[in-house]
Tab-separated table of C-alpha atoms and ligand atoms in Angstrom:
chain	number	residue	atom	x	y	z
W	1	UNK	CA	0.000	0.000	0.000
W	2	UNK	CA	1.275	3.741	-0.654
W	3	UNK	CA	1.272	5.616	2.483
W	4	UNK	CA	0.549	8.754	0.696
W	5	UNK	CA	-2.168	7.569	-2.241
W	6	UNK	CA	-3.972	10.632	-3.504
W	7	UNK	CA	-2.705	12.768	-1.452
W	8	UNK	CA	-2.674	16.506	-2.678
W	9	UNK	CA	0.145	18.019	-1.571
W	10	UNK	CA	2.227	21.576	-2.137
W	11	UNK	CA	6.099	21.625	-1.775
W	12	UNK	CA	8.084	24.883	-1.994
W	13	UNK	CA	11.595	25.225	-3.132
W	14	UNK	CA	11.426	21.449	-5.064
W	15	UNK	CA	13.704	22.655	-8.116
W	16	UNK	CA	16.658	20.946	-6.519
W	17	UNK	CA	18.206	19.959	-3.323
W	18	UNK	CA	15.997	18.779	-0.545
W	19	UNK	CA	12.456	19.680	-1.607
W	20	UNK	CA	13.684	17.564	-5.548
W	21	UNK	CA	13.952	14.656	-3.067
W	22	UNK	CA	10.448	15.231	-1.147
W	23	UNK	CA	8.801	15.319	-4.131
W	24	UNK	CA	10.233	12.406	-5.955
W	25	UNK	CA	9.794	10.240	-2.544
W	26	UNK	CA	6.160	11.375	-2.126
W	27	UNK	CA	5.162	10.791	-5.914
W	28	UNK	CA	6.295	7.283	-5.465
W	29	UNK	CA	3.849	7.131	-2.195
W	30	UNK	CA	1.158	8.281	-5.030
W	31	UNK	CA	0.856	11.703	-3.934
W	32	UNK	CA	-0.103	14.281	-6.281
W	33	UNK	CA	2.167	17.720	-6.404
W	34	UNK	CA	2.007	21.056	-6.204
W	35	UNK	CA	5.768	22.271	-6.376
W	36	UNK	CA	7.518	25.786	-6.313
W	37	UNK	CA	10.896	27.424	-7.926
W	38	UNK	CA	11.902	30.386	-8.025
W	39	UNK	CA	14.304	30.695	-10.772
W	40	UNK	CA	15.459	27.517	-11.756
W	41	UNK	CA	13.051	27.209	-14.705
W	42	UNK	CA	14.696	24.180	-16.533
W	43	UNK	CA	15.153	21.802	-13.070
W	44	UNK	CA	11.675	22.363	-12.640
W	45	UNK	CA	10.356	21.307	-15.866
W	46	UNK	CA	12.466	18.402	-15.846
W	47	UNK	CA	11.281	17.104	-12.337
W	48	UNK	CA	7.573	17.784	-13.192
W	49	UNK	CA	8.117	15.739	-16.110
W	50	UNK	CA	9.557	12.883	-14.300
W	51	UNK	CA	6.981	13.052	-11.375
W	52	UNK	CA	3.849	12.982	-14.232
W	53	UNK	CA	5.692	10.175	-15.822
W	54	UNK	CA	5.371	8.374	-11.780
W	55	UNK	CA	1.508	8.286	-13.069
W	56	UNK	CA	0.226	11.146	-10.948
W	57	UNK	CA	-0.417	14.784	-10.941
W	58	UNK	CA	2.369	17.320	-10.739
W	59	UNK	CA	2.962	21.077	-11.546
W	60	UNK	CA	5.418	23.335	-11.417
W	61	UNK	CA	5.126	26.737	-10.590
W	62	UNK	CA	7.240	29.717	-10.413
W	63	UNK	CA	6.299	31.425	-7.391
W	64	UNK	CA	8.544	33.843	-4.329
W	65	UNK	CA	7.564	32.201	-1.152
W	66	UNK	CA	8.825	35.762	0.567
W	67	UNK	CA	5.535	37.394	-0.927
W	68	UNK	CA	2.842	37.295	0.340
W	69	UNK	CA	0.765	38.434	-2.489
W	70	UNK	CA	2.362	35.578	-4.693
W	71	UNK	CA	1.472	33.204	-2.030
W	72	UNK	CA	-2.260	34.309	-1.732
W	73	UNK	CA	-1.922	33.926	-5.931
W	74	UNK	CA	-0.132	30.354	-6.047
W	75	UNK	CA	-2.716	28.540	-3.493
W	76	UNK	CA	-5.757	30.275	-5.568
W	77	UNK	CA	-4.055	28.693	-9.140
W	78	UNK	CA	-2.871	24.862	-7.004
W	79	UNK	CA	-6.449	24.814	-5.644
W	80	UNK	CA	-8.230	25.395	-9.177
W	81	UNK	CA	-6.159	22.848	-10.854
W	82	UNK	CA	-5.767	20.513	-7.511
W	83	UNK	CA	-9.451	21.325	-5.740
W	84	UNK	CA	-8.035	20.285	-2.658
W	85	UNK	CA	-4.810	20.328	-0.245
W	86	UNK	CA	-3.954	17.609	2.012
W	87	UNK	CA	-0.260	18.356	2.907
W	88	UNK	CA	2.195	21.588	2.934
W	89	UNK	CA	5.344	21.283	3.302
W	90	UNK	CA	7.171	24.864	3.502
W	91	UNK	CA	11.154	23.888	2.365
W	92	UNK	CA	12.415	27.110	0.587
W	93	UNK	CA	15.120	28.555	1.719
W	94	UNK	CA	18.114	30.565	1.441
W	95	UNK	CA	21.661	31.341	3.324
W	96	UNK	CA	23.521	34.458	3.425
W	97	UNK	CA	26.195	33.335	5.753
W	98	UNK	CA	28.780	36.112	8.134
W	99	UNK	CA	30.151	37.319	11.042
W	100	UNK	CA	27.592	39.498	12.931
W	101	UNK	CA	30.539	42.350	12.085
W	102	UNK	CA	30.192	41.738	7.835
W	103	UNK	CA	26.648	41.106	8.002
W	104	UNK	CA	24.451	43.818	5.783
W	105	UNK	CA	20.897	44.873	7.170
W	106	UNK	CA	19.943	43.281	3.698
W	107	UNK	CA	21.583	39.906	4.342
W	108	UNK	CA	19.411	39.760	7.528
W	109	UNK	CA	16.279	40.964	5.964
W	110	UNK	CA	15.992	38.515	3.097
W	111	UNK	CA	17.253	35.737	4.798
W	112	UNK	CA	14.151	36.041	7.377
W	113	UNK	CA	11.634	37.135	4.415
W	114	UNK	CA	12.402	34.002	2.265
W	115	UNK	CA	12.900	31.433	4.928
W	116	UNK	CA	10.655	32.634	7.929
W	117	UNK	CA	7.812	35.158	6.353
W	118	UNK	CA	7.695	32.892	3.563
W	119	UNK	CA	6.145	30.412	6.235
W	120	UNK	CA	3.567	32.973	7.789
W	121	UNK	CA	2.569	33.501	3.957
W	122	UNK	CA	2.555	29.938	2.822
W	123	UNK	CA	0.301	28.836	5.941
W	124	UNK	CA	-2.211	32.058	5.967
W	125	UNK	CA	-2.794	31.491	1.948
W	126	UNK	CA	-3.476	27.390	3.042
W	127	UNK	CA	-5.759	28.066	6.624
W	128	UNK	CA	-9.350	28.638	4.843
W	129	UNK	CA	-8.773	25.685	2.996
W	130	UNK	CA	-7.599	23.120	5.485
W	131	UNK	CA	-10.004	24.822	8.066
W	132	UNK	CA	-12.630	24.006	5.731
W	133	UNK	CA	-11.579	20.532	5.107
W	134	UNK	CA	-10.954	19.715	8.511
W	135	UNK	CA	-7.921	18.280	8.017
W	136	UNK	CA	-4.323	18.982	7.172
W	137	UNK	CA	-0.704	18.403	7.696
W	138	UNK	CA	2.226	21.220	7.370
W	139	UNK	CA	5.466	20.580	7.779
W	140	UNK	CA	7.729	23.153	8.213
W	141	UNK	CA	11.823	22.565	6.971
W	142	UNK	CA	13.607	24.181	10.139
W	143	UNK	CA	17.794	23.201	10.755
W	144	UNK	CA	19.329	21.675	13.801
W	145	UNK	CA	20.829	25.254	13.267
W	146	UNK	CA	17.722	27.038	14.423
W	147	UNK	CA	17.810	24.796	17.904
W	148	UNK	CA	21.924	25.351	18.385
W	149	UNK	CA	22.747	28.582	16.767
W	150	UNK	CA	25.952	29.017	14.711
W	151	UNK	CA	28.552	31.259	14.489
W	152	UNK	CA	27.982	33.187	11.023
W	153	UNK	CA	24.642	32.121	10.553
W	154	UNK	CA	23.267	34.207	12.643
W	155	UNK	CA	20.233	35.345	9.915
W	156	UNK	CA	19.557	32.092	9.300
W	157	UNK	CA	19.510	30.235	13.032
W	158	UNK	CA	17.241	33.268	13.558
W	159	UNK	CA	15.056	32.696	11.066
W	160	UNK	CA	15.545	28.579	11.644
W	161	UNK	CA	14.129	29.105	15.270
W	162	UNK	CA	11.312	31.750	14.485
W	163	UNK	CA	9.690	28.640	12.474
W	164	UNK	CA	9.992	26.258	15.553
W	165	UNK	CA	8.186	29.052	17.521
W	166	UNK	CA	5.482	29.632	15.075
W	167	UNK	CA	4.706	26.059	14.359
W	168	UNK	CA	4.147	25.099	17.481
W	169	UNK	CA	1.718	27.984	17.474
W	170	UNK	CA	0.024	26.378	14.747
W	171	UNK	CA	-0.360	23.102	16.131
W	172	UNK	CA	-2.099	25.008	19.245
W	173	UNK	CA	-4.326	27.626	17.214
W	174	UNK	CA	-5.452	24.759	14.678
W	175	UNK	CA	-5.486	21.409	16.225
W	176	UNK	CA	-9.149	21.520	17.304
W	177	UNK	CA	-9.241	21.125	13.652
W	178	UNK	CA	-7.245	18.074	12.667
W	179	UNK	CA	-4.495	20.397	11.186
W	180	UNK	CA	-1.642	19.155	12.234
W	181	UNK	CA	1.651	21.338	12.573
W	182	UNK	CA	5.121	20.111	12.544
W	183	UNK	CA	8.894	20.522	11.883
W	184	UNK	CA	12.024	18.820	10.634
W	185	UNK	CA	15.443	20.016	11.813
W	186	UNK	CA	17.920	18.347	8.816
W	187	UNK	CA	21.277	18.547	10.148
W	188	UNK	CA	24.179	18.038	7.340
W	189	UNK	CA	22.462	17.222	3.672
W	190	UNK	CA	24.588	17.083	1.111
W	191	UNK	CA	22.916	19.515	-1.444
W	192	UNK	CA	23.648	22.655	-3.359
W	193	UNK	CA	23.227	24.369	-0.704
W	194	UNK	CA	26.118	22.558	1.043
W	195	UNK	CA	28.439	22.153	-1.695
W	196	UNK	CA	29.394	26.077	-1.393
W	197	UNK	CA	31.476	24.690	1.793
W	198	UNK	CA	34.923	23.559	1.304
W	199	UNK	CA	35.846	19.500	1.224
W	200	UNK	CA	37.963	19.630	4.626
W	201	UNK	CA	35.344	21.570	5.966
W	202	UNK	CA	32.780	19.070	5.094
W	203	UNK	CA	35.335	16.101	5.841
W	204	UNK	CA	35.017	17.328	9.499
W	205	UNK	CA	31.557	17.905	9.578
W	206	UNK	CA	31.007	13.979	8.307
W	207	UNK	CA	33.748	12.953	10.962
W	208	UNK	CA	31.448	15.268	14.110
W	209	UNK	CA	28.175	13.298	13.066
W	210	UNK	CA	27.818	9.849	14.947
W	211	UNK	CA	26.448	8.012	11.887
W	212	UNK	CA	29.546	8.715	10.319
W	213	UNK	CA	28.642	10.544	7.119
W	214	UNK	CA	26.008	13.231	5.801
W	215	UNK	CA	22.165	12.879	4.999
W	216	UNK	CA	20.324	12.925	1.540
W	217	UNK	CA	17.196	14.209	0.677
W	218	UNK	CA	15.833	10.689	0.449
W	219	UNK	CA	17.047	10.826	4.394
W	220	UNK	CA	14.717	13.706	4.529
W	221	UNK	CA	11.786	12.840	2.905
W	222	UNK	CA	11.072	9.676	4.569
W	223	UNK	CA	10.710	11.980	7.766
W	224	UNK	CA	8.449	13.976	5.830
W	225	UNK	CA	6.357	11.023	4.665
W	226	UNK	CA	5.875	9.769	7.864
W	227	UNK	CA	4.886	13.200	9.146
W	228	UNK	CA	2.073	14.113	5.931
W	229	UNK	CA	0.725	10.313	6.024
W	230	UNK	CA	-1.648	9.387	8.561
W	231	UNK	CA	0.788	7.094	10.253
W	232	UNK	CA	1.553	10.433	11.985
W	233	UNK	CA	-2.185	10.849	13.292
W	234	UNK	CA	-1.829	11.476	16.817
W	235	UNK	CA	1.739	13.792	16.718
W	236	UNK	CA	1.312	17.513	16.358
W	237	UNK	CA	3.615	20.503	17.477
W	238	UNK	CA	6.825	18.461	17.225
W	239	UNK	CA	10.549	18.771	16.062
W	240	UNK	CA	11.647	16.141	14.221
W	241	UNK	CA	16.054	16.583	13.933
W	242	UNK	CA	16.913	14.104	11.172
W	243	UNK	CA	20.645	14.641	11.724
W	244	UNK	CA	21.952	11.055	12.011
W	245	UNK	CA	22.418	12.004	15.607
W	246	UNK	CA	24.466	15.513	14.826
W	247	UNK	CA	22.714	17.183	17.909
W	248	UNK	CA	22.120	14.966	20.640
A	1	NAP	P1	18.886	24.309	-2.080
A	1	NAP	O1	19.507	23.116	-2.710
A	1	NAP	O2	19.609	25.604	-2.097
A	1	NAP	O3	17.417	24.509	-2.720
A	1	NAP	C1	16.604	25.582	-2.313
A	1	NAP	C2	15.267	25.527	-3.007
A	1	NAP	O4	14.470	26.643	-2.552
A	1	NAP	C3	15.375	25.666	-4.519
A	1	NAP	O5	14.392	24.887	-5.129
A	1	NAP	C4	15.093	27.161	-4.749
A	1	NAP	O6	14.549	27.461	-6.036
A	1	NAP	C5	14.048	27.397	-3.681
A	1	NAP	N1	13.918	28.813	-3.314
A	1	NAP	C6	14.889	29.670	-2.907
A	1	NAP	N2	14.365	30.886	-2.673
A	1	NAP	C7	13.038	30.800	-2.943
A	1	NAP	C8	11.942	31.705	-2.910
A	1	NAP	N3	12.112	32.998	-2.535
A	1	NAP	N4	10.704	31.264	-3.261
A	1	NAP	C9	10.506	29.995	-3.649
A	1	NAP	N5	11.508	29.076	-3.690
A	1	NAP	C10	12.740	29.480	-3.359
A	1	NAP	O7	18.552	24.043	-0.534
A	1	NAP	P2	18.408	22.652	0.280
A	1	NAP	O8	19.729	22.297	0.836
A	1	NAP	O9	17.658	21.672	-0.522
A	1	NAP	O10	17.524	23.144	1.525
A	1	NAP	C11	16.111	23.022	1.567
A	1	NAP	C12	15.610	23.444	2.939
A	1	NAP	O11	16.242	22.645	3.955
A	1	NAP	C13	15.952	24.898	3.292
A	1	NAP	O12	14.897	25.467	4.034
A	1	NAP	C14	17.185	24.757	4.152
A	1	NAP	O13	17.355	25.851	5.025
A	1	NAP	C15	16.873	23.471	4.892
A	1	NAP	N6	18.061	22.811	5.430
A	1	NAP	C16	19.057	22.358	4.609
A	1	NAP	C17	20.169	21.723	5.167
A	1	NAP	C18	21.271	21.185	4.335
A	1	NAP	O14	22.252	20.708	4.931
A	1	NAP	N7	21.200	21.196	3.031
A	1	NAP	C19	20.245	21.580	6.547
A	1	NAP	C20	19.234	22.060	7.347
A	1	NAP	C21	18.127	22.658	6.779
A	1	NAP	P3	15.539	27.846	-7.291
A	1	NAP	O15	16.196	26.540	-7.683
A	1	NAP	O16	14.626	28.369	-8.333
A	1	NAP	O17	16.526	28.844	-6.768
């Protein structure tokens, strides 16, 4: 049996990296999906070629999660060609990594508007809908950076722990009505987003982690399977730290 089967479900940020691998593992569970870019036009194509070719429904749409106009635009298009939304799961998100001392007021800004405000917009532009339904599950992509902190990331751990705080606000304003609200906290994934750091850098990193090597977005989506499928039922306002034991 799929775990997921007919599922309708939105993913932001699934041109590449972690959110490619969510929505690759969750076609295969026979979800249908509703995926966002923002500028990688041709990875997106590509994957919403190879998810329809899985034998269910998938789109593609270019869309800033920052906005919150766009968002309010991107639900009204996913729910007239989708009629219905089971599962978000907000993943987009950006670094602009320095010292405290080098960072710009920009750096800070954008860093919380695309990976924190983005959330706010994402879940605002779902609410009627799941409200209506009476049911829902949104996952929210936090870091094991957000629970920590890190020197140089300072914009991001920020942002990282403003989602933890707001989703566990969620799962206590909307429970009453079966929307569920939770979080991942990836630790090291080997992604794009990673491969800016240098080899020794990320030689140590591998060393630090008790499992002895980094995660994949497979790693990561299996977390978020178990979280949107209704083997997850009963569990709401939780962080889940897939980090092959980074942060213990
Ligand atoms: P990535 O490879 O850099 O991919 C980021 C994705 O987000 C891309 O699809 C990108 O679209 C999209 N995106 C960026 N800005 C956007 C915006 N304003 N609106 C809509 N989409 C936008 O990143 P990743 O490593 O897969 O990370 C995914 C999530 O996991 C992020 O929230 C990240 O903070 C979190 N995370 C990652 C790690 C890790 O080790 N990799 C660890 C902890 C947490 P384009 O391709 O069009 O730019």
């Amino acid at each position: 049996m799929k775990l997921l089967e007919g599922k309708n479900v939105i993913i932001t940020g699934a041109s590449r990296g972690i959110g490619r691998g969510i929505a690759i593992a969750f076609a295969n569970q026979g979800a249908n999906i509703a995926f966002t870019y923002s500028s990688s036009a041709g990875p997106a194509e590509e994957l919403e070629k190879e998810l329809k070719d899985k034998g269910i429904k998938a789109n593609a749409y270019q869309s800033d999660a920052a906005s919150f106009t766009a968002c309010q635009d991107l639900v009204k298009t996913i729910l007239e060609d989708f009629e219905q939304i089971d599962v978000l799961i907000n993943n987009a998100g950006i670094t602009k990594d320095n010292l405290l001392m080098r960072m710009s007021e920009d750096d800070f800004d954008k860093v919380i508007e695309v990976n924190l405000k983005s959330i706010f917009n994402m879940t605002k532009a779902v609410q009627r809908t799941m409200l209506k339904q009476r049911k829902g599950s949104i996952i929210n992509m936090s870091s094991v950076v957000g629970i920590k902190g890190n020197a140089g990331q300072a914009n991001y751990a920020a942002s990282k722990a403003g989602i933890i705080g707001f989703s566990k606000s969620m799962a206590l304003e909307l429970g009453s009505r079966n929307i569920r609200t939770n979080v991942v906290a990836p630790g090291f994934i080997e992604t794009e987003m990673t491969e800016k750091l240098d080899e020794k850098t990320i030689a140590g990193w591998r060393d630090a982690i008790p499992l002895k090597r980094g995660g994949t977005p497979e790693d990561i989506a299996n977390a978020c399977i178990f979280l949107a499928s209704d083997m997850s039922a009963y569990i709401t306002g939780q962080v889940l730290q897939v980090d092959g034991g980074m942060l213990t």
